[in-house]
CSV table of N, CA and C in Angstrom, one decimal:
chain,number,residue,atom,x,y,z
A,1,UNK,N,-18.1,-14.9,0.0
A,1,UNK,CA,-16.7,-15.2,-0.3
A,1,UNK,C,-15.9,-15.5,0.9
A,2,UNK,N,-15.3,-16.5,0.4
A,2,UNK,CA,-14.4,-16.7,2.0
A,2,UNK,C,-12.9,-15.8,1.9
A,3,UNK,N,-12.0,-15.8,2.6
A,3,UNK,CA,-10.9,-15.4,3.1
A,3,UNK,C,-10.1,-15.2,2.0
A,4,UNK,N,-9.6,-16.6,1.5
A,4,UNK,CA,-8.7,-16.7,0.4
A,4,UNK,C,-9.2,-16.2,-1.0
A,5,UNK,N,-10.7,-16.4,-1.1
A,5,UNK,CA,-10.9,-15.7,-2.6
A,5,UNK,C,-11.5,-14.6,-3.2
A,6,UNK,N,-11.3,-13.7,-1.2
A,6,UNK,CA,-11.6,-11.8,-1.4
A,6,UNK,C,-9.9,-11.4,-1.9
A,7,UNK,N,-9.1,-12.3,-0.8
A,7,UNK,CA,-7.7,-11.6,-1.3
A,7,UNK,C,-7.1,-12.4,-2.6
A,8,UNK,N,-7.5,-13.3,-3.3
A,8,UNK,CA,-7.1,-13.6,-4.7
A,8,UNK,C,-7.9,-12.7,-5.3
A,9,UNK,N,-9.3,-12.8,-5.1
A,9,UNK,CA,-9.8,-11.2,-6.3
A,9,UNK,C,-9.3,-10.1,-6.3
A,10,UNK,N,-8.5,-9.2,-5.1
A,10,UNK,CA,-8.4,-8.1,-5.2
A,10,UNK,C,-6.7,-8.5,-5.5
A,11,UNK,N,-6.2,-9.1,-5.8
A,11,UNK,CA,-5.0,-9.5,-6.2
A,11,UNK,C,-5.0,-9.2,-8.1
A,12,UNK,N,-6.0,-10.2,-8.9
A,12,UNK,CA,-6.5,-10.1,-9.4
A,12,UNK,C,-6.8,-9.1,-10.3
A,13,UNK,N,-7.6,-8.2,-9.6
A,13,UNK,CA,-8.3,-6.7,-10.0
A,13,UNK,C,-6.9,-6.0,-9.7
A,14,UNK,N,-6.0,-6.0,-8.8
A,14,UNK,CA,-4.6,-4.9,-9.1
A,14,UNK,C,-4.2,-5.3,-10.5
A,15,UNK,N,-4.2,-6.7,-10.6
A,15,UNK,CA,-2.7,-7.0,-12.1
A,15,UNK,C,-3.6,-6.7,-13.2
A,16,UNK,N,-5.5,-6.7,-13.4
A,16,UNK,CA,-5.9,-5.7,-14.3
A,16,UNK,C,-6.2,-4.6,-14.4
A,17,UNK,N,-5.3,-4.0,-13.7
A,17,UNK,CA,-5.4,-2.6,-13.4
A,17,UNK,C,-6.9,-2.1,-13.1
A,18,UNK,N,-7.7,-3.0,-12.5
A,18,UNK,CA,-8.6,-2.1,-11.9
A,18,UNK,C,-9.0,-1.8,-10.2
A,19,UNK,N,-7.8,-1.2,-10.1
A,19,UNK,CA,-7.2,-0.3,-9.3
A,19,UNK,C,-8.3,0.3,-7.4
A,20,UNK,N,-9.6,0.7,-8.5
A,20,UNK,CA,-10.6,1.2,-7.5
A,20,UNK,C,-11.5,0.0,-7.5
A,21,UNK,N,-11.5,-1.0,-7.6
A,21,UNK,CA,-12.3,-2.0,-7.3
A,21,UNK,C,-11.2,-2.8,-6.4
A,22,UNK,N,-9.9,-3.3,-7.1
A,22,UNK,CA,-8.7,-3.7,-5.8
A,22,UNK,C,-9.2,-3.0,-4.4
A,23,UNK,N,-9.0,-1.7,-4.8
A,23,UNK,CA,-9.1,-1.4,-3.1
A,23,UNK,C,-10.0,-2.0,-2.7
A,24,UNK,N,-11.2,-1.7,-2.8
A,24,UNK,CA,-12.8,-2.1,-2.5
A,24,UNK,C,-12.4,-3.4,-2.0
A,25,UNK,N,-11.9,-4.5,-2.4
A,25,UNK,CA,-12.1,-5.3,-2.4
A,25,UNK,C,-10.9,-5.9,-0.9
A,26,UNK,N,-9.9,-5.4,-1.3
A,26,UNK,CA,-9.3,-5.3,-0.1
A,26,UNK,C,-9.7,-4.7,1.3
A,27,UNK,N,-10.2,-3.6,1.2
A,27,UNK,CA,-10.6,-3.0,2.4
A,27,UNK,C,-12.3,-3.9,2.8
A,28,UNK,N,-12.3,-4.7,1.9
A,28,UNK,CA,-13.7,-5.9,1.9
A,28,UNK,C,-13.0,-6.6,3.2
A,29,UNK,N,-11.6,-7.1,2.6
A,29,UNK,CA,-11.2,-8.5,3.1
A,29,UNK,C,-10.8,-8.0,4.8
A,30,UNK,N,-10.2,-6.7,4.5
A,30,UNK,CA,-10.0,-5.8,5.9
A,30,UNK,C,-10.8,-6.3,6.9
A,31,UNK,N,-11.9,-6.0,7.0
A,31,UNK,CA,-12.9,-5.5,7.7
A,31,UNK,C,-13.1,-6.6,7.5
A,32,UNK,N,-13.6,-7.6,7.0
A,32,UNK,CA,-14.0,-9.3,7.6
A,32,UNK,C,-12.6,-9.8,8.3
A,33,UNK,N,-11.3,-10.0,8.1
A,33,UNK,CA,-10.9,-10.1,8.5
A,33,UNK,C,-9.4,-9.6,9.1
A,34,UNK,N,-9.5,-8.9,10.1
A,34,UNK,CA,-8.6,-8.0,10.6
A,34,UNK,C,-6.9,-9.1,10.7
A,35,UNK,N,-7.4,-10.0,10.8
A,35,UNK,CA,-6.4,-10.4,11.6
A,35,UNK,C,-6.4,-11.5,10.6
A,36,UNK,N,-6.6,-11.9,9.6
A,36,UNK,CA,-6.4,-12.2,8.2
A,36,UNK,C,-4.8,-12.5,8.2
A,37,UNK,N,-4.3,-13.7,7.4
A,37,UNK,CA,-3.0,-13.7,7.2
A,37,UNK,C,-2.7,-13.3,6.0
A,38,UNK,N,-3.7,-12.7,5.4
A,38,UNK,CA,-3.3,-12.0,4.4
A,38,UNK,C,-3.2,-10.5,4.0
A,39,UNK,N,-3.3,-10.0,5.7
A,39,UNK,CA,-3.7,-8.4,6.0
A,39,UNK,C,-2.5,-7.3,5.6
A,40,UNK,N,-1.8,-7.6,5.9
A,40,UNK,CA,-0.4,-7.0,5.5
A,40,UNK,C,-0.4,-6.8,4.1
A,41,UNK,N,-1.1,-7.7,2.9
A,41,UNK,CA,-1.2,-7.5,1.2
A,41,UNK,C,-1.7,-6.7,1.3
A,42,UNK,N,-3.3,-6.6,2.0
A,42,UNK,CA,-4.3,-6.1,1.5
A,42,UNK,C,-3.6,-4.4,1.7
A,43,UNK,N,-3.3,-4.6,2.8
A,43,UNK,CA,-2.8,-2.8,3.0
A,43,UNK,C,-2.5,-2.3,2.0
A,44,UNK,N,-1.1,-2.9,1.7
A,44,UNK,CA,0.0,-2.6,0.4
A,44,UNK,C,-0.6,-2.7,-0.7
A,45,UNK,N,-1.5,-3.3,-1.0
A,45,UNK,CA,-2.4,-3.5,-2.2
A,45,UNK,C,-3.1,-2.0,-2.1
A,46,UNK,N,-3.9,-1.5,-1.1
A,46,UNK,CA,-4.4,-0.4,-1.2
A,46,UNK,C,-3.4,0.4,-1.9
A,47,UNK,N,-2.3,0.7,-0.7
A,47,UNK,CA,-1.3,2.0,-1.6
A,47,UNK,C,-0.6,2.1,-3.2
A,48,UNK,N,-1.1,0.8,-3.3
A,48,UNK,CA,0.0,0.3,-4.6
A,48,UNK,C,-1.2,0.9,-5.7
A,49,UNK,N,-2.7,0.6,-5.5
A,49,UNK,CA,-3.4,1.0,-6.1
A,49,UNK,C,-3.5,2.7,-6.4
A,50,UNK,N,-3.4,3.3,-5.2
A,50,UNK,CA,-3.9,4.1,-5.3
A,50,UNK,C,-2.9,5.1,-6.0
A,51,UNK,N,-1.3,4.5,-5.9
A,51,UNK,CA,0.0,4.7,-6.8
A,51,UNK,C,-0.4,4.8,-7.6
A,52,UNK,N,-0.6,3.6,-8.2
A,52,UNK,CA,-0.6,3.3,-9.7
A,52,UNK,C,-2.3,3.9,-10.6
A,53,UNK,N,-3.2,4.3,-9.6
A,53,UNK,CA,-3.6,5.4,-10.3
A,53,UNK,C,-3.5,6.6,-9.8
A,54,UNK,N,-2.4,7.2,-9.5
A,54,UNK,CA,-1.6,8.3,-9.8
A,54,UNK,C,-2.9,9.1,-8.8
A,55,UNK,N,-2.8,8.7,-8.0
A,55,UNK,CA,-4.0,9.3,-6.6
A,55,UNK,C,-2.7,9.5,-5.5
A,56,UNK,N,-2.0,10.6,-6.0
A,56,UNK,CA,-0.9,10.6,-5.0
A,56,UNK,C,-1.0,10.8,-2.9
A,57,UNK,N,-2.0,11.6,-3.0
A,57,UNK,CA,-2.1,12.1,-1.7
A,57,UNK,C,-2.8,10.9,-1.3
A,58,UNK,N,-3.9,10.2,-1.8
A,58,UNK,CA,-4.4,9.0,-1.3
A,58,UNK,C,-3.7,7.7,-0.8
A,59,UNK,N,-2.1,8.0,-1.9
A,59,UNK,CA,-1.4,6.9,-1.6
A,59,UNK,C,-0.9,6.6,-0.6
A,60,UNK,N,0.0,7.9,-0.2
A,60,UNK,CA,0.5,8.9,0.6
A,60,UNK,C,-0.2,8.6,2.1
A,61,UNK,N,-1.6,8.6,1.9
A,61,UNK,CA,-2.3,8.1,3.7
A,61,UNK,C,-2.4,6.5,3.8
A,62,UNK,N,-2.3,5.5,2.6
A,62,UNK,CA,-2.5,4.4,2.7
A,62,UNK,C,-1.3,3.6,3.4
A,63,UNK,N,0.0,4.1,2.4
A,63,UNK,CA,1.5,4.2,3.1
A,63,UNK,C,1.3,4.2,4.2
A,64,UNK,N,0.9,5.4,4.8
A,64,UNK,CA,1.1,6.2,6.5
A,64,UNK,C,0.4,4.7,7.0
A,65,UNK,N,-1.0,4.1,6.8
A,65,UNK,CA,-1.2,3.2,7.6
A,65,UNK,C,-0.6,1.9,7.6
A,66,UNK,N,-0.1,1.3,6.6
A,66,UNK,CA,0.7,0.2,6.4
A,66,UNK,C,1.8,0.3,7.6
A,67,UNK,N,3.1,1.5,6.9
A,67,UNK,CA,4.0,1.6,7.9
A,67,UNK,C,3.3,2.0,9.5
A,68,UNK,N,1.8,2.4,10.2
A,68,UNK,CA,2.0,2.3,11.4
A,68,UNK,C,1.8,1.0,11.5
A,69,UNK,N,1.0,0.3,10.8
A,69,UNK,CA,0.5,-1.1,11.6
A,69,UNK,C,1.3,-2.2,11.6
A,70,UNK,N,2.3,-2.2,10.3
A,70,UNK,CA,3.7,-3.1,10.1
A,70,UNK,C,4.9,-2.9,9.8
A,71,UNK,N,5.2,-2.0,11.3
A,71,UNK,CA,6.4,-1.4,11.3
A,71,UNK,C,7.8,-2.2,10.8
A,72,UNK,N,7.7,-3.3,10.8
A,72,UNK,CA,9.1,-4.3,10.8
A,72,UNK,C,8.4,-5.4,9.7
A,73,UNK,N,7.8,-4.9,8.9
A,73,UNK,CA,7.0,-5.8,7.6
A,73,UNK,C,8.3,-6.1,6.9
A,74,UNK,N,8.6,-6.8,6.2
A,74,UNK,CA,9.1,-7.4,4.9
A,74,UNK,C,9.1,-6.6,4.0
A,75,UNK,N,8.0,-5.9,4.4
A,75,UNK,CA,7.9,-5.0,2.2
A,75,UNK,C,7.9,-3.3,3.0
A,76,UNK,N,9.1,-3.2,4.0
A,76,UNK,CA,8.7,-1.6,4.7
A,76,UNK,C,9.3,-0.8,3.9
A,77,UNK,N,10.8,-1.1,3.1
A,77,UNK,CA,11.6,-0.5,1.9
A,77,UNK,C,10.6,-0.3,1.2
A,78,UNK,N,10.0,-0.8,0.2
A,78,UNK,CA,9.0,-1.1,-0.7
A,78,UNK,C,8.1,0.3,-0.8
A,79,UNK,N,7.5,-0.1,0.9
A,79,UNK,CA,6.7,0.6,0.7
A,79,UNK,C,7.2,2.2,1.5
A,80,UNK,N,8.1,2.3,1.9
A,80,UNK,CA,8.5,4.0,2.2
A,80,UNK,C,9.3,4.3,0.4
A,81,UNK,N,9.4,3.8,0.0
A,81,UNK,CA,9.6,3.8,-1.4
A,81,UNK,C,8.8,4.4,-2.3
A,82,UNK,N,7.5,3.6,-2.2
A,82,UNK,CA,6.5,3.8,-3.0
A,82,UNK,C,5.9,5.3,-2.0
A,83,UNK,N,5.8,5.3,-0.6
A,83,UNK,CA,5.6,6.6,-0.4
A,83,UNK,C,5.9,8.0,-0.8
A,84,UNK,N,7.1,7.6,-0.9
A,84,UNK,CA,8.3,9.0,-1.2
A,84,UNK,C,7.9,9.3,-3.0
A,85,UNK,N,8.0,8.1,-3.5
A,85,UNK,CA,7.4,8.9,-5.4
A,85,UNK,C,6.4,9.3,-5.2
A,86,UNK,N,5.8,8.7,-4.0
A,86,UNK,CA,4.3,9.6,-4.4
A,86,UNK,C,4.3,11.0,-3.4
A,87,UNK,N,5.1,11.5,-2.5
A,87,UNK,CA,5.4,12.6,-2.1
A,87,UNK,C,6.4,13.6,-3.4
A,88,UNK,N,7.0,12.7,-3.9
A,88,UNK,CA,7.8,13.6,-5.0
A,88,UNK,C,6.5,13.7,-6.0
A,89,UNK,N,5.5,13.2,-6.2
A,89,UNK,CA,4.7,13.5,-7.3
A,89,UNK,C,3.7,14.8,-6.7
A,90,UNK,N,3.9,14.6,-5.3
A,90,UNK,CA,2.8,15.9,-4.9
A,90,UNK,C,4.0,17.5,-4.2
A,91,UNK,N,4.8,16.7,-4.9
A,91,UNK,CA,6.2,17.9,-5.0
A,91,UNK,C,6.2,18.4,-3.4
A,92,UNK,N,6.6,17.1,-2.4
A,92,UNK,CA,6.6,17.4,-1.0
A,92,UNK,C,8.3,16.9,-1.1
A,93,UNK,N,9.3,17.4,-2.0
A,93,UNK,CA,10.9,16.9,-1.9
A,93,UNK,C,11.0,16.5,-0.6
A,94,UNK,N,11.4,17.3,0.4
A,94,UNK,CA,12.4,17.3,1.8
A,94,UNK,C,11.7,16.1,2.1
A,95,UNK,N,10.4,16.0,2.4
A,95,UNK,CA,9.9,14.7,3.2
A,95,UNK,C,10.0,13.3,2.5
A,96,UNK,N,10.3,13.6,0.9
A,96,UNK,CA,10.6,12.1,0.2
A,96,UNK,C,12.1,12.2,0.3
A,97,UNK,N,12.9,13.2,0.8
A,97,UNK,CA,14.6,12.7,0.5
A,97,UNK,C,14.4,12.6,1.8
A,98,UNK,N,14.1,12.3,3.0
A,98,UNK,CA,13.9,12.0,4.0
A,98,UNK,C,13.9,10.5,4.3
A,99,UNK,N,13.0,10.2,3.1
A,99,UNK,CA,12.6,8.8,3.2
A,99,UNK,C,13.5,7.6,2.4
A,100,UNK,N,14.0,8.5,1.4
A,100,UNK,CA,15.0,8.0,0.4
A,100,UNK,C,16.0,7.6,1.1
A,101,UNK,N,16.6,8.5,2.0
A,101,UNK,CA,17.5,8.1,3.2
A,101,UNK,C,17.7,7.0,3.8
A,102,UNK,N,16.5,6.8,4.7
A,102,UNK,CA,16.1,6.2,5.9
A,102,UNK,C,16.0,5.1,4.7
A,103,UNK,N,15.9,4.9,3.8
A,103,UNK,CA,16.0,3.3,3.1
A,103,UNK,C,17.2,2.7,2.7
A,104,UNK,N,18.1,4.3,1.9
A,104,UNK,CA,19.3,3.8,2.3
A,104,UNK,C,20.0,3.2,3.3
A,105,UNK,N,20.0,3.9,4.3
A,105,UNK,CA,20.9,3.3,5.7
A,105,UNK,C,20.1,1.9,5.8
A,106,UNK,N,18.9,1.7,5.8
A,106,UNK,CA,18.0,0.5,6.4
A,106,UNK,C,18.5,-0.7,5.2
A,107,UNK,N,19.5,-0.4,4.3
A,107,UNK,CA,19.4,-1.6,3.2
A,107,UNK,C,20.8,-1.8,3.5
């Protein structure tokens, strides 16, 4: 599969919710291509997956790598967003109103 139709599949596989094959498929597209213009999805595709099946702590480290590798991304609200529910879902409060914050001021 070339470039464009690892990250349309795993695009795909998120909107039918199948969630653990999305990843798979993104961390496919990862690792062929790091430097992919489509690398920044794939990340966020990870954590969104791993959200949306309610794999909180999993999400939680997918987050952590997105926000190190695209610090000044487009979707960084988004995703300290999607971090923090998923810290409130592993009932870590202080570190999700922490983050709730920091998106406040940043908007």
């Amino acid at each position: 599969m070339r470039e464009k139709e690892i990250y349309r599949f795993s695009l795909d596989l998120f909107q039918q919710a199948e969630y653990f094959r999305a990843i798979t498929e993104a961390r496919r597209y990862i690792s062929l291509f790091p430097q992919g213009k489509n690398i920044e999805d794939m990340y966020r595709i990870i954590g969104d997956s791993y959200l949306m099946a309610r794999e909180w702590s999993s999400a939680i480290e997918a987050y952590d790598k997105f926000i190190e590798n695209f610090p000044n991304s487009r979707y960084i609200n988004q995703v300290l967003f999607n971090k923090a529910v998923s810290l409130v879902k592993e009932k870590n409060y202080q570190e999700a109103k922490v983050l709730f914050q920091k998106i406040i001021v940043s908007s």
